[in-house]
Coordinates of C-alpha atoms and ligand atoms in Angstrom, one line a residue:
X1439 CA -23.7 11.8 2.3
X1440 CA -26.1 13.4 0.0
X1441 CA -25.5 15.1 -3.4
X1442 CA -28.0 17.3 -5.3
X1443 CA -28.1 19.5 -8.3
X1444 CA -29.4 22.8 -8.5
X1445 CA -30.2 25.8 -10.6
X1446 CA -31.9 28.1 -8.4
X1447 CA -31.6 31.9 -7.8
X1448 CA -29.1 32.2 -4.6
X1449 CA -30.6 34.8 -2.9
X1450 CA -33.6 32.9 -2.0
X1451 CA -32.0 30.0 -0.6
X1452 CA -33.1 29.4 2.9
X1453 CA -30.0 26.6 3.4
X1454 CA -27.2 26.7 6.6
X1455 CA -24.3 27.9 4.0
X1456 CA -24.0 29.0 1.0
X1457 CA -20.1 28.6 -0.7
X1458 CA -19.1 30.8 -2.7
X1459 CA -15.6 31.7 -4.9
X1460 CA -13.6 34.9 -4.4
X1461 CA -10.4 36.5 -6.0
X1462 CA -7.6 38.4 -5.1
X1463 CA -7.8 42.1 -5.7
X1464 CA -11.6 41.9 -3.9
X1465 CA -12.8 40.5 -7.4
X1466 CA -16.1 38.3 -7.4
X1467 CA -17.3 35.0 -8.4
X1468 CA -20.7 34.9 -10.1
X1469 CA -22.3 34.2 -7.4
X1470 CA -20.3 36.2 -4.9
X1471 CA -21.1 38.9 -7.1
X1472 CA -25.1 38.2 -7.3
X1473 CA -24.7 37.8 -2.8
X1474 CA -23.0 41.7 -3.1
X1475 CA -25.7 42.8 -5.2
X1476 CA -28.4 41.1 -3.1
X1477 CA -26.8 42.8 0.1
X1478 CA -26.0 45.9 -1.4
X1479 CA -22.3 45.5 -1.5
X1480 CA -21.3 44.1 2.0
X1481 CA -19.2 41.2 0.4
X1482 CA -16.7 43.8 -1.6
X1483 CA -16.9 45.5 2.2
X1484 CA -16.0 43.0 3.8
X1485 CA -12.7 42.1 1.5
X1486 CA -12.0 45.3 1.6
X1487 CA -11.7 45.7 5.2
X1488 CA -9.3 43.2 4.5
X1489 CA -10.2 40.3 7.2
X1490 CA -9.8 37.4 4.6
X1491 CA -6.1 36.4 4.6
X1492 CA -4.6 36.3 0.4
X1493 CA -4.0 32.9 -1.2
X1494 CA -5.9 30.2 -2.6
X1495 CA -7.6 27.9 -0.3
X1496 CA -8.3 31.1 2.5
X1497 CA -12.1 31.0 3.8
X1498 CA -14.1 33.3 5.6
X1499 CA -16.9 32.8 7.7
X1500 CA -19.8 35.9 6.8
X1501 CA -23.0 35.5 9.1
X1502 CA -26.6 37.0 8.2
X1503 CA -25.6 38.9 5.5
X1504 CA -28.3 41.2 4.6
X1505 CA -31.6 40.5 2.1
X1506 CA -30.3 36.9 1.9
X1507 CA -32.1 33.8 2.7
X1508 CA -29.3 31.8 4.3
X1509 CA -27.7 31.7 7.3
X1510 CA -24.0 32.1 6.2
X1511 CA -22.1 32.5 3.7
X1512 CA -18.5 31.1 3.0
X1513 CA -16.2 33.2 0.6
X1514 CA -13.8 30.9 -0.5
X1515 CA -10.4 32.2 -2.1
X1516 CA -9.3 31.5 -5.2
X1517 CA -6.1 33.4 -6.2
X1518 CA -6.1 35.0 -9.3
X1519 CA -9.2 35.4 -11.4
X1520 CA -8.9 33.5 -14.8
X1521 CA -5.6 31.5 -13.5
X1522 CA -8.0 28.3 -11.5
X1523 CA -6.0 25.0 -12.7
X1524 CA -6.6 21.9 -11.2
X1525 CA -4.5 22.6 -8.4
X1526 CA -6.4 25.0 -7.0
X1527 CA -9.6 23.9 -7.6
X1528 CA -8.9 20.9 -5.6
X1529 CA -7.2 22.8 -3.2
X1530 CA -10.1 25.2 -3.2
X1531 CA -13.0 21.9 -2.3
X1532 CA -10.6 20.5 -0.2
X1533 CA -10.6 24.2 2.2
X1534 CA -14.6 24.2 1.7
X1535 CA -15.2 20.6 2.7
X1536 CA -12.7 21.4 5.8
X1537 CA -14.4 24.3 6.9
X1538 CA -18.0 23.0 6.4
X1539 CA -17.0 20.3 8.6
X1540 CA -15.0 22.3 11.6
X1541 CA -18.4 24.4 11.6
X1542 CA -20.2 20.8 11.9
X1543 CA -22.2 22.2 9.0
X1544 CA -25.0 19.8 8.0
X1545 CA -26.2 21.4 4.8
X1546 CA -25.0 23.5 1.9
X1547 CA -24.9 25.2 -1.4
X1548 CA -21.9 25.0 -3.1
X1549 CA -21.3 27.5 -6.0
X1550 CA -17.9 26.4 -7.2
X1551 CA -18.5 24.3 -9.7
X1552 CA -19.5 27.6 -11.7
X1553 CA -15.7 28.9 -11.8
X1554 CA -13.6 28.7 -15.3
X1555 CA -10.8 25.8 -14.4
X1556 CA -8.4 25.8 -17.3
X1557 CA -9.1 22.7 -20.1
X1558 CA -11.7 21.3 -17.6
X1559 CA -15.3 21.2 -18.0
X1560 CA -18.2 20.9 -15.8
X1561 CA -18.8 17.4 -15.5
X1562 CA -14.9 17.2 -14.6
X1563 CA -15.5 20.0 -11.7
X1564 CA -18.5 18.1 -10.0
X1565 CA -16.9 15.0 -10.1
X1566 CA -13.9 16.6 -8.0
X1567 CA -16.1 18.3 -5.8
X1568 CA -18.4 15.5 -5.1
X1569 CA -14.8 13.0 -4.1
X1570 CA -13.0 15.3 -2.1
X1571 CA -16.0 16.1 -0.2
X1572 CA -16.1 12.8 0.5
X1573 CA -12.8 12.6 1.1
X1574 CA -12.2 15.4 3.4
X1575 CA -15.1 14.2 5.7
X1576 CA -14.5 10.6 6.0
X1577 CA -13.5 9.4 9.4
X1578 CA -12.6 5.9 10.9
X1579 CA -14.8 4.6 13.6
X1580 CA -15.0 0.7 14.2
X1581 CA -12.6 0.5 16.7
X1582 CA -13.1 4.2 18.7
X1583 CA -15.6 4.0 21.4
X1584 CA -15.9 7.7 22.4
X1585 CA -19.1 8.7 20.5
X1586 CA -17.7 11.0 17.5
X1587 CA -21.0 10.9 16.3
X1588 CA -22.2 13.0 19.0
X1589 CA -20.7 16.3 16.4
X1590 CA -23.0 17.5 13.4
X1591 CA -21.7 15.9 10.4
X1592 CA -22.8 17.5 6.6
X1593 CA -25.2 15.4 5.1
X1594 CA -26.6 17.0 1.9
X1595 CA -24.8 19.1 -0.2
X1596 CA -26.1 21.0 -2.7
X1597 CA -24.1 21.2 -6.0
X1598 CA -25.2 25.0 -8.1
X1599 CA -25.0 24.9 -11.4
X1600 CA -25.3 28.4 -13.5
X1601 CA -27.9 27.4 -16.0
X1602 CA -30.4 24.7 -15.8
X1603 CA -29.2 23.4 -19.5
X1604 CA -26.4 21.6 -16.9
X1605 CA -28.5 20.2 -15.0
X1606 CA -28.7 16.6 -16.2
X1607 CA -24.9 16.5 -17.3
X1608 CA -24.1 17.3 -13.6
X1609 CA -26.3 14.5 -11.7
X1610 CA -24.8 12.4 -13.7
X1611 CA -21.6 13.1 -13.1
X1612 CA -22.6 13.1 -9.4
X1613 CA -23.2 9.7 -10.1
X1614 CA -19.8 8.8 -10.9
X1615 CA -18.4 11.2 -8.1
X1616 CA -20.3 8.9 -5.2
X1617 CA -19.3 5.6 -6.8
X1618 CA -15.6 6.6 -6.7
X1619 CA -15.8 7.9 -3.5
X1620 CA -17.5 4.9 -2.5
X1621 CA -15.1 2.8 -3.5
X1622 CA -12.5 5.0 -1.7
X1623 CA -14.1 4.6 0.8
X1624 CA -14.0 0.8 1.6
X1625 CA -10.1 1.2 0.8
X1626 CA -9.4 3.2 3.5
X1627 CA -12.0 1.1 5.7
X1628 CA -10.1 -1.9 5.0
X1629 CA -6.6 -0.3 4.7
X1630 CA -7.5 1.7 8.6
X1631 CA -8.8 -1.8 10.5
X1632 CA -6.3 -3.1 12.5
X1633 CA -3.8 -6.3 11.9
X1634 CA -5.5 -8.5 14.3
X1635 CA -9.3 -7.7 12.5
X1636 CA -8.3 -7.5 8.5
X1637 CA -7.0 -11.0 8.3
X1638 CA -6.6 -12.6 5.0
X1639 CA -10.0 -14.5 6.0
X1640 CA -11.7 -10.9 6.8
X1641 CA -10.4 -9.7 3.4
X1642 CA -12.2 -12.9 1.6
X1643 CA -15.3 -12.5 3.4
X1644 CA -15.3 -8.8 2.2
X1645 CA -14.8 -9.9 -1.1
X1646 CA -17.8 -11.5 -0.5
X1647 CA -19.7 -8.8 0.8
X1648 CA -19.3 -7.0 -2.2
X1649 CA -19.9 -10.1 -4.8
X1650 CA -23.5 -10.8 -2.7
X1651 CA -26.4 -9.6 -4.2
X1652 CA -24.6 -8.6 -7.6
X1653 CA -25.0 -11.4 -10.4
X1654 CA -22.4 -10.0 -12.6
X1655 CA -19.5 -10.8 -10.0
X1656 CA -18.3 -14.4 -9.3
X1657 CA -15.9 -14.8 -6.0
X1658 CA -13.7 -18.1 -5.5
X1659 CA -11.5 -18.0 -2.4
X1660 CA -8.7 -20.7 -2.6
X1661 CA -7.6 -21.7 0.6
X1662 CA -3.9 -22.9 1.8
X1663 CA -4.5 -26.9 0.4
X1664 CA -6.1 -25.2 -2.8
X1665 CA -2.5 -23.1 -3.3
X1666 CA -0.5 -26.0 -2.4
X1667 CA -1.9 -27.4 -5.0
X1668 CA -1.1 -24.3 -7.5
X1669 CA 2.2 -25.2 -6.7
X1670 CA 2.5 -21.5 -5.4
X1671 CA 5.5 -22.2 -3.4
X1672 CA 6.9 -18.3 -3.2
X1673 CA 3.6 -17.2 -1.5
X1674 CA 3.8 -20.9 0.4
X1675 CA 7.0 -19.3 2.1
X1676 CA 5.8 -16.4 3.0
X1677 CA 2.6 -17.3 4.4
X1678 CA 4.6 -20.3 6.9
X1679 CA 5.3 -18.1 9.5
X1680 CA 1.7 -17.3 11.0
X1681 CA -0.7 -18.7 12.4
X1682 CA -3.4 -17.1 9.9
X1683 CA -4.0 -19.2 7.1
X1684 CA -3.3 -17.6 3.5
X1685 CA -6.4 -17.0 0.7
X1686 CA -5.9 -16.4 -2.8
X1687 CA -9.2 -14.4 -3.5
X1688 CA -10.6 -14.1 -7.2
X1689 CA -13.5 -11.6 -7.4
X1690 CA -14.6 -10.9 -10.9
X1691 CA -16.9 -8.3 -12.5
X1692 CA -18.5 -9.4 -15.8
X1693 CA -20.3 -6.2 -17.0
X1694 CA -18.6 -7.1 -20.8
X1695 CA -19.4 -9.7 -23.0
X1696 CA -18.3 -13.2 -22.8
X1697 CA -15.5 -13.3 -25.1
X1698 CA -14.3 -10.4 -24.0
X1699 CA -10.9 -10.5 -22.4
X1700 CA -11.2 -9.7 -18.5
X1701 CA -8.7 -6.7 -17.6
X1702 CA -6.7 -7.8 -14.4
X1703 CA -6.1 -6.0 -11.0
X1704 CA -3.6 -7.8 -8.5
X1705 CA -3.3 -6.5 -5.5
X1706 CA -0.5 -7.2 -2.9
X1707 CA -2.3 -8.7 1.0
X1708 CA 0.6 -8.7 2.9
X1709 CA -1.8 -8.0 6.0
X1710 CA 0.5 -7.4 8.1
X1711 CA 4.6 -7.3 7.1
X1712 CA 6.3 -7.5 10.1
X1713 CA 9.7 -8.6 7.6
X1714 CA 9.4 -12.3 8.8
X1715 CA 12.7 -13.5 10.4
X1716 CA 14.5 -10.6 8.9
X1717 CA 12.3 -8.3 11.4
X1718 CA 11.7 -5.0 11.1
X1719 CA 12.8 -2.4 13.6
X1720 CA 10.0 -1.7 16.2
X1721 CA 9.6 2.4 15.2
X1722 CA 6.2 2.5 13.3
X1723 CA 5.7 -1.0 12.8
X1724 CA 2.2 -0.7 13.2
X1725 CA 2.0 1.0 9.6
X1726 CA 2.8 -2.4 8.0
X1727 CA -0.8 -3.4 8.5
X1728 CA -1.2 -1.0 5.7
X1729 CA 0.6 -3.2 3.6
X1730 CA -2.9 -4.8 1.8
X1731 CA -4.0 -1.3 0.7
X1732 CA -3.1 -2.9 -3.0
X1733 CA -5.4 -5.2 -2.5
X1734 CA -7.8 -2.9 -0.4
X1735 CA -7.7 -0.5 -3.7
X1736 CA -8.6 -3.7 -6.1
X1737 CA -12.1 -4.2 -3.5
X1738 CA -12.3 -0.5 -3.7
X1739 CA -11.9 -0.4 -7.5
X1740 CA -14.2 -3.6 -8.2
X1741 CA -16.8 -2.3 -6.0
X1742 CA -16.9 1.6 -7.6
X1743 CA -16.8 -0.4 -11.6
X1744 CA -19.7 -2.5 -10.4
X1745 CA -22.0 0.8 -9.0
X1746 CA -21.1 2.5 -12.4
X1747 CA -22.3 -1.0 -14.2
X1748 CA -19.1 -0.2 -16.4
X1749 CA -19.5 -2.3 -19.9
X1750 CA -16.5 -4.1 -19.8
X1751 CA -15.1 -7.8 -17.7
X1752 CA -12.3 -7.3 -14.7
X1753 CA -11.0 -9.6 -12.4
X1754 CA -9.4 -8.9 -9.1
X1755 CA -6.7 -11.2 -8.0
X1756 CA -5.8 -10.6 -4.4
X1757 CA -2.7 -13.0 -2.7
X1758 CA -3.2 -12.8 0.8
X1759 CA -1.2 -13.9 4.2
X1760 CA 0.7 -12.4 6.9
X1761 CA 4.7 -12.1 7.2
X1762 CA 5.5 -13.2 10.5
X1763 CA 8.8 -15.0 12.0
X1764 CA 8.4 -18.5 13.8
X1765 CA 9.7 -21.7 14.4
X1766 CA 8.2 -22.6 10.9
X1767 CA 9.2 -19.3 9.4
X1768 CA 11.2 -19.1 6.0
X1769 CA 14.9 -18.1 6.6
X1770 CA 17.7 -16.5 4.4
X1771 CA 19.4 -18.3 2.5
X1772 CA 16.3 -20.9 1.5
X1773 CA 15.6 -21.8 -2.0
X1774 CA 11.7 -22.4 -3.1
X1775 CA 10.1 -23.3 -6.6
X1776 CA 7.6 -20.9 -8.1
X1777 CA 4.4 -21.7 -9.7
X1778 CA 6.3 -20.6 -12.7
X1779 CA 8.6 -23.4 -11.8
X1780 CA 11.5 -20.5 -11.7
X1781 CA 13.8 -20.9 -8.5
X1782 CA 14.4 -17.9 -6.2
X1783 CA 16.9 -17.2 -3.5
X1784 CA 15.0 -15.7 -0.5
X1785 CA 17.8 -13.5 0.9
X1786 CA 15.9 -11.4 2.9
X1787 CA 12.3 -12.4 4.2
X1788 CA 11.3 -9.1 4.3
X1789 CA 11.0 -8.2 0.4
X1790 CA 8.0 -11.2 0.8
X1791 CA 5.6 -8.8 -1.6
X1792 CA 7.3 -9.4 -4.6
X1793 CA 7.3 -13.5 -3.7
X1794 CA 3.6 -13.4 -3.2
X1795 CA 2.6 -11.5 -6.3
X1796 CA 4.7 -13.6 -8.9
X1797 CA 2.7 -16.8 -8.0
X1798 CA -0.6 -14.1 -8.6
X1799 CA 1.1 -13.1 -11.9
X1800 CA 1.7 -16.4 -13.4
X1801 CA -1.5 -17.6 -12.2
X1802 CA -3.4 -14.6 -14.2
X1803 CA -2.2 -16.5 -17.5
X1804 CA -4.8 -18.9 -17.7
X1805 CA -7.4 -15.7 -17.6
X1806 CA -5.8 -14.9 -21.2
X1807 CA -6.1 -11.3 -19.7
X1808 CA -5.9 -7.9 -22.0
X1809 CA -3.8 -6.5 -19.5
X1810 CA -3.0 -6.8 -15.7
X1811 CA -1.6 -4.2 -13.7
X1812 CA -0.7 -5.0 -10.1
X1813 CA -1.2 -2.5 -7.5
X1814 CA 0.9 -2.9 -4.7
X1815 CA 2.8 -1.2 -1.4
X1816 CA 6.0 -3.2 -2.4
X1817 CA 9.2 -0.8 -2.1
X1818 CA 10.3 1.6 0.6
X1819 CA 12.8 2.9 -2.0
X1820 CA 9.7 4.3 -3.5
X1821 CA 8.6 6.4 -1.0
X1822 CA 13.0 7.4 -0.9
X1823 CA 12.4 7.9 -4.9
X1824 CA 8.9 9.8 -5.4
X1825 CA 7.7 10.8 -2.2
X1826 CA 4.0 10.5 -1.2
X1827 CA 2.7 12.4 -4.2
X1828 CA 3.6 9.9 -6.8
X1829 CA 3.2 6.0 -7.3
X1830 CA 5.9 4.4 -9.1
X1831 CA 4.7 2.9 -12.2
X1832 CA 6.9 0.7 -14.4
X1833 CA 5.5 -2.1 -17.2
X1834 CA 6.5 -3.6 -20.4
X1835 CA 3.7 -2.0 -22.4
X1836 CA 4.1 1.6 -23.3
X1837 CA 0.3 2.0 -24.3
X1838 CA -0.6 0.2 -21.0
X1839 CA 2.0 2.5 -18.9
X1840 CA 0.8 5.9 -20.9
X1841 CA -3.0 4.9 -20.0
X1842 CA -2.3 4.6 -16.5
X1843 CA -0.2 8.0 -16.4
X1844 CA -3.2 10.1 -17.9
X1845 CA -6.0 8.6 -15.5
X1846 CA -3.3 9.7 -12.7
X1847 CA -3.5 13.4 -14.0
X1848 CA -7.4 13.3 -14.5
X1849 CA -8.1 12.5 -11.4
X1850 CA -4.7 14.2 -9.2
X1851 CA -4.1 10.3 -8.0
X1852 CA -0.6 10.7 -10.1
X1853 CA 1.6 8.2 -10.9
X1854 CA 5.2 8.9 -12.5
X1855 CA 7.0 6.2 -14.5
X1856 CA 10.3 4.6 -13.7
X1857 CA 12.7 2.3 -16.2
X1858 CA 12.0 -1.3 -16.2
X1859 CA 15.6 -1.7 -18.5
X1860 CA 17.3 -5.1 -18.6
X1861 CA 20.7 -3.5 -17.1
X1862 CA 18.6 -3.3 -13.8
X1863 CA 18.1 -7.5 -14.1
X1864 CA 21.7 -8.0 -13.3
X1865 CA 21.4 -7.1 -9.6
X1866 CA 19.2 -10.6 -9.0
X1867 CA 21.9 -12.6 -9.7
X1868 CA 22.7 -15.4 -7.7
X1869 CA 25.0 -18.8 -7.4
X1870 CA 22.2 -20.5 -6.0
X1871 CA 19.1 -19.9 -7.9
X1872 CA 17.3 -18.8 -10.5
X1873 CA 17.3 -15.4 -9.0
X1874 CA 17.6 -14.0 -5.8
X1875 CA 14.1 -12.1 -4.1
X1876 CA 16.4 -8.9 -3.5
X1877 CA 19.0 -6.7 -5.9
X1878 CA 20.8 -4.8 -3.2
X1879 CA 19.8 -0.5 -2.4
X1880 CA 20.7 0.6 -5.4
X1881 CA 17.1 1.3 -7.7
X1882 CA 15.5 -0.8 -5.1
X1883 CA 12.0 0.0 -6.9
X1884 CA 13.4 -0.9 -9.8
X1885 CA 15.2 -4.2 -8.8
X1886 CA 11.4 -4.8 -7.6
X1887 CA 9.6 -4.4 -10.9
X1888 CA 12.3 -6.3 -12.8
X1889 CA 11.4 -9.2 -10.1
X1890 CA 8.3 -9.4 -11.1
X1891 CA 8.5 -8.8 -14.8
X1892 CA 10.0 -12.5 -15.0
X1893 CA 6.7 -13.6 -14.3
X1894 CA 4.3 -11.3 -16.6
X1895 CA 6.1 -12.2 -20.0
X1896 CA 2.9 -13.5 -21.5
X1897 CA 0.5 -10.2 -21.4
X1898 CA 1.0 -6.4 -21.0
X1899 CA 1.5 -5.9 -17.9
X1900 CA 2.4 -2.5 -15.8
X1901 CA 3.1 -2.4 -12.0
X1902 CA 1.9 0.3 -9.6
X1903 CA 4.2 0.8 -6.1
X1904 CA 2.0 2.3 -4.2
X1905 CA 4.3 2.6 -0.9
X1906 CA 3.8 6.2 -0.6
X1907 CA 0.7 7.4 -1.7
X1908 CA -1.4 4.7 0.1
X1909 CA -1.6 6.0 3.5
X1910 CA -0.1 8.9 5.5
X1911 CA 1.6 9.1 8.7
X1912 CA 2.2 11.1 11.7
X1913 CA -0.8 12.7 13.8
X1914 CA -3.1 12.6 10.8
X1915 CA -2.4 8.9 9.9
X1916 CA -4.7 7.0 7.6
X1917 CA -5.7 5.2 4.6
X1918 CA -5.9 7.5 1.8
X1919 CA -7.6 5.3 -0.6
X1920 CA -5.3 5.6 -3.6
X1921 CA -4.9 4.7 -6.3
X1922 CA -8.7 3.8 -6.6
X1923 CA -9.3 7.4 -8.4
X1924 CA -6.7 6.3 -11.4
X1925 CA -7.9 2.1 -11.4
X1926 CA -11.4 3.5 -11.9
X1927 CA -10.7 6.2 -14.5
X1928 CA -8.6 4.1 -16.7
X1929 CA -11.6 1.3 -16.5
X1930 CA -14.0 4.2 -17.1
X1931 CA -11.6 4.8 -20.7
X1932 CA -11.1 1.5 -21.7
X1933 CA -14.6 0.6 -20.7
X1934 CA -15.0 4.0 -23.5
X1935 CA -13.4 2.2 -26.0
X1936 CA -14.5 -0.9 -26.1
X1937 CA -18.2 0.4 -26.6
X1938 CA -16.7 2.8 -29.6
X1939 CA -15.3 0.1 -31.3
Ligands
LIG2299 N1 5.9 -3.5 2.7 C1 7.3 -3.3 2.5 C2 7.5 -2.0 1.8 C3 7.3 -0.7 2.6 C4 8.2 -0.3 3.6 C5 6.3 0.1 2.2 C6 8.0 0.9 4.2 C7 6.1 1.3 2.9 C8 6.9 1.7 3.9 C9 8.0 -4.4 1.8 O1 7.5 -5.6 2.0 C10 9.4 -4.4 2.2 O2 9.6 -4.6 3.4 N2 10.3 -4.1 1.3 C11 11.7 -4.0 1.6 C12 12.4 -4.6 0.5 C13 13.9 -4.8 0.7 C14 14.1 -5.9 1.8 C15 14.6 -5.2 -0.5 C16 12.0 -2.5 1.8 O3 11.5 -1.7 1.1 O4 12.8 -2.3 2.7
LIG2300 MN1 8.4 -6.5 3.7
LIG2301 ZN1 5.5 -5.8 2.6

């Protein structure tokens, strides 16, 4: 889709729509207000006749209205006037972007940018409006044959700003909007493709895809004699019991200078978690082949950093296999060596995330990383704890952990820390290893972090459980491409920084 930026005088736009902002109390936007002039009051008429329901988020449909150029106009409500927060403003995009696309709408003007949103500035508003645009109209399609092309979809929107001095802040910004949303984008691609397509090959080859053609990023895929090798006996067991062979995939993006130490993403492949020999029960099973959106979101996040040619190094470190029971399978009870050379107790098969990423964790060392953070669908007693608003984020580096919690309220990708304290450690006890891969129901997120906090002793490190906020289910299942909004804004900041200093 296409974004452009505009200063022009509404009333002579010839486009399909024009959007603009309402209040409660039949109160105008700027532009609503310049459309009631234009047409000799029929918007305030039209409120006050009382057809547009109250509450933020309400649209109505207005065709042909008089002396104007377009064909329709969308009044968009916003609640009270002087009370828009970011709340609303989202929810606000998020009711235009719906309605544009119910109408099969192929073009627009949108004049919300123009409304006061409380501590936010303009560049902040088109950067919203341009992602959840883009997120509201993105559908899946490799694997549906009815043609749902066939319906209109919006291709250009046109982003109004109120004075032409704005002009150049707001492209760029659009610039930023479509290289998030881009990278969105191929999370939820990968994160929506089914089990027996995203392999841990297909995830390397897409690694791939996005390294070609860029000469500041540098792919090596190890394969299952290169881990063996490693010594990377926890993600060994896991990967045993398929027929798929793992791939440890390194993908990195040197935008920085060479010295300069690499920030690290690792995220979780599990591409498909069926809980191994301790199955899981059959009821929604399918959703565990969402269970390499951490990894997804790390593609996702590379791929948006190298569009917005971000001055800094990153590396993506992506663990990859499928959890599947067999003849061959790991059971309860056995004992395998990490690369760390720690011992752990696999107990139950089906906490097999936390066994994969510690081998990723200690392997990061020799990158000599400024920080990793690991992104990763790891706990159901996080989506028990927090929801699907939240991620669970838990480190041992409070600067690292607070960075991570303001790019979550920037961007409305939130994520809400829990405690990483020793008295958790306790639970991974066992007689018969170093630790056991499980710490009983109790904290389970927790018991989870403190797992892999063994392993990331040597950097600052936080961890981000995805588990909730990484798809949704029920009759409007999908990817949602979190937490690729946060990853990118807290590279966006650091990658700030590091050119201040
Ligand atoms: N991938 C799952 C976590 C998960 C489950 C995410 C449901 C989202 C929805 C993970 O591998 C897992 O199975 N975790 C176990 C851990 C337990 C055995 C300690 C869980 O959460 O039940
Ligand atoms: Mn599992
Ligand atoms: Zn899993």
């Amino acid at each position: 889709m296409e974004f452009t930026v505009k200063n022009a005088p509404i009333a002579k736009q010839s486009t399909a729509c024009i959007v603009v902002g309402v209040f409660d109390s039949h109160r105008l936007s700027e532009s609503a207000a310049e459309l009631d002039r234009i047409s000799r009051g029929y918007i305030v008429n039209v409120l006050k006749r009382g057809d547009m329901k109250a509450g933020a988020g309400q649209v109505q449909w207005l065709h042909d209205v008089p002396r104007t150029a377009c064909e329709r106009v969308l009044l968009v409500s916003c609640g009270k006037k002087g009370e828009l927060n970011d709340a609303t403003y989202r929810k606000i995009v998020r009711a235009m972007a719906g309605a544009l696309r119910d109408a099969a709408i192929k073009e627009a003007l949108c004049c919300l940018p123009e409304l006061e949103v409380k501590d936010r500035d303009l560049a902040w508003k088109v950067r919203e409006t341009v992602t959840i645009t883009e997120d509201v109209l993105y559908r899946f399609e490799h694997t549906v044959s009815k043609d749902t092309n066939a319906r209109a979809r919006l291709a250009r929107l046109h982003i109004n700003v109120a004075s032409s001095d704005e002009l150049a802040a707001a492209r760029a910004e659009v610039k930023v909007g479509k290289a998030i949303a881009a990278g969105v984008k191929l999370t939820k691609e990968l994160g929506n493709l089914p089990p027996n397509i995203c392999t841990p090959s297909y995830l390397a080859e897409e690694a791939g895809r996005i390294a070609a053609d860029d000469p500041r990023m540098k792919l090596t895929v190890l394969e299952e004699k290169d881990i063996a090798k490693l010594k990377m006996g926890a993600l060994l067991a896991v990967a045993r019991g398929s027929r798929q062979p793992p791939r440890f995939i390194v993908l990195s993006y040197n935008g920085g200078a060479k010295n300069d130490k690499p920030i690290v993403l690792v995220g979780k492949g599990i591409t498909f978690d069926s809980g191994g020999i301790s199955i899981k029960p059959a009821a929604a099973m399918d959703e565990m082949k969402y269970d390499m959106c951490g990894a997804a979101s790390v593609l996702g996040a590379l791929a948006a950093i190298a569009a917005l040619e971000l001055p800094i190094n990153v590396t993506g470190v992506i663990p990859s296999c499928e959890n599947l029971p067999d003849g061959n399978a790991t059971k309860p009870g056995d004992v395998v060596t990490s690369m760390s050379g720690q011992t752990i107790e696999i107990l139950n098969t089906d906490a097999e995330g936390r066994l994969i990423l510690c081998d990723a964790l200690t392997w990061c060392e020799r990158l000599e990383p400024a920080a990793v953070v690991d992104i990763a669908t790891l706990t159901g007693a996080c989506v028990i704890a927090l929801g699907k608003h939240a991620a669970g984020l838990l480190g041992n580096d409070a600067d690292l952990v607070n960075e991570l919690l303001t790019a979550g309220r920037e961007t409305g990708d939130r994520a809400w820390e829990l405690p990483l304290w020793d008295d958790y450690q306790d639970q991974l006890k066992t007689n018969f290893a170093d630790m056991a891969n499980v710490g009983g129901r109790e904290g389970g997120t927790i018991t989870a972090a403190c797992f892999l906090a063994r392993f990331t002793k040597k950097y600052p490190w936080a961890h981000l459980d995805i588990a909730g906020v990484a798809w949704r289910s029920g009759s409007d299942k999908g990817a949602t491409g979190r937490p690729v909004p946060l990853l990118v804004e807290f590279l966006m900041k650091r990658a700030q920084e590091s050119a201040q200093a």
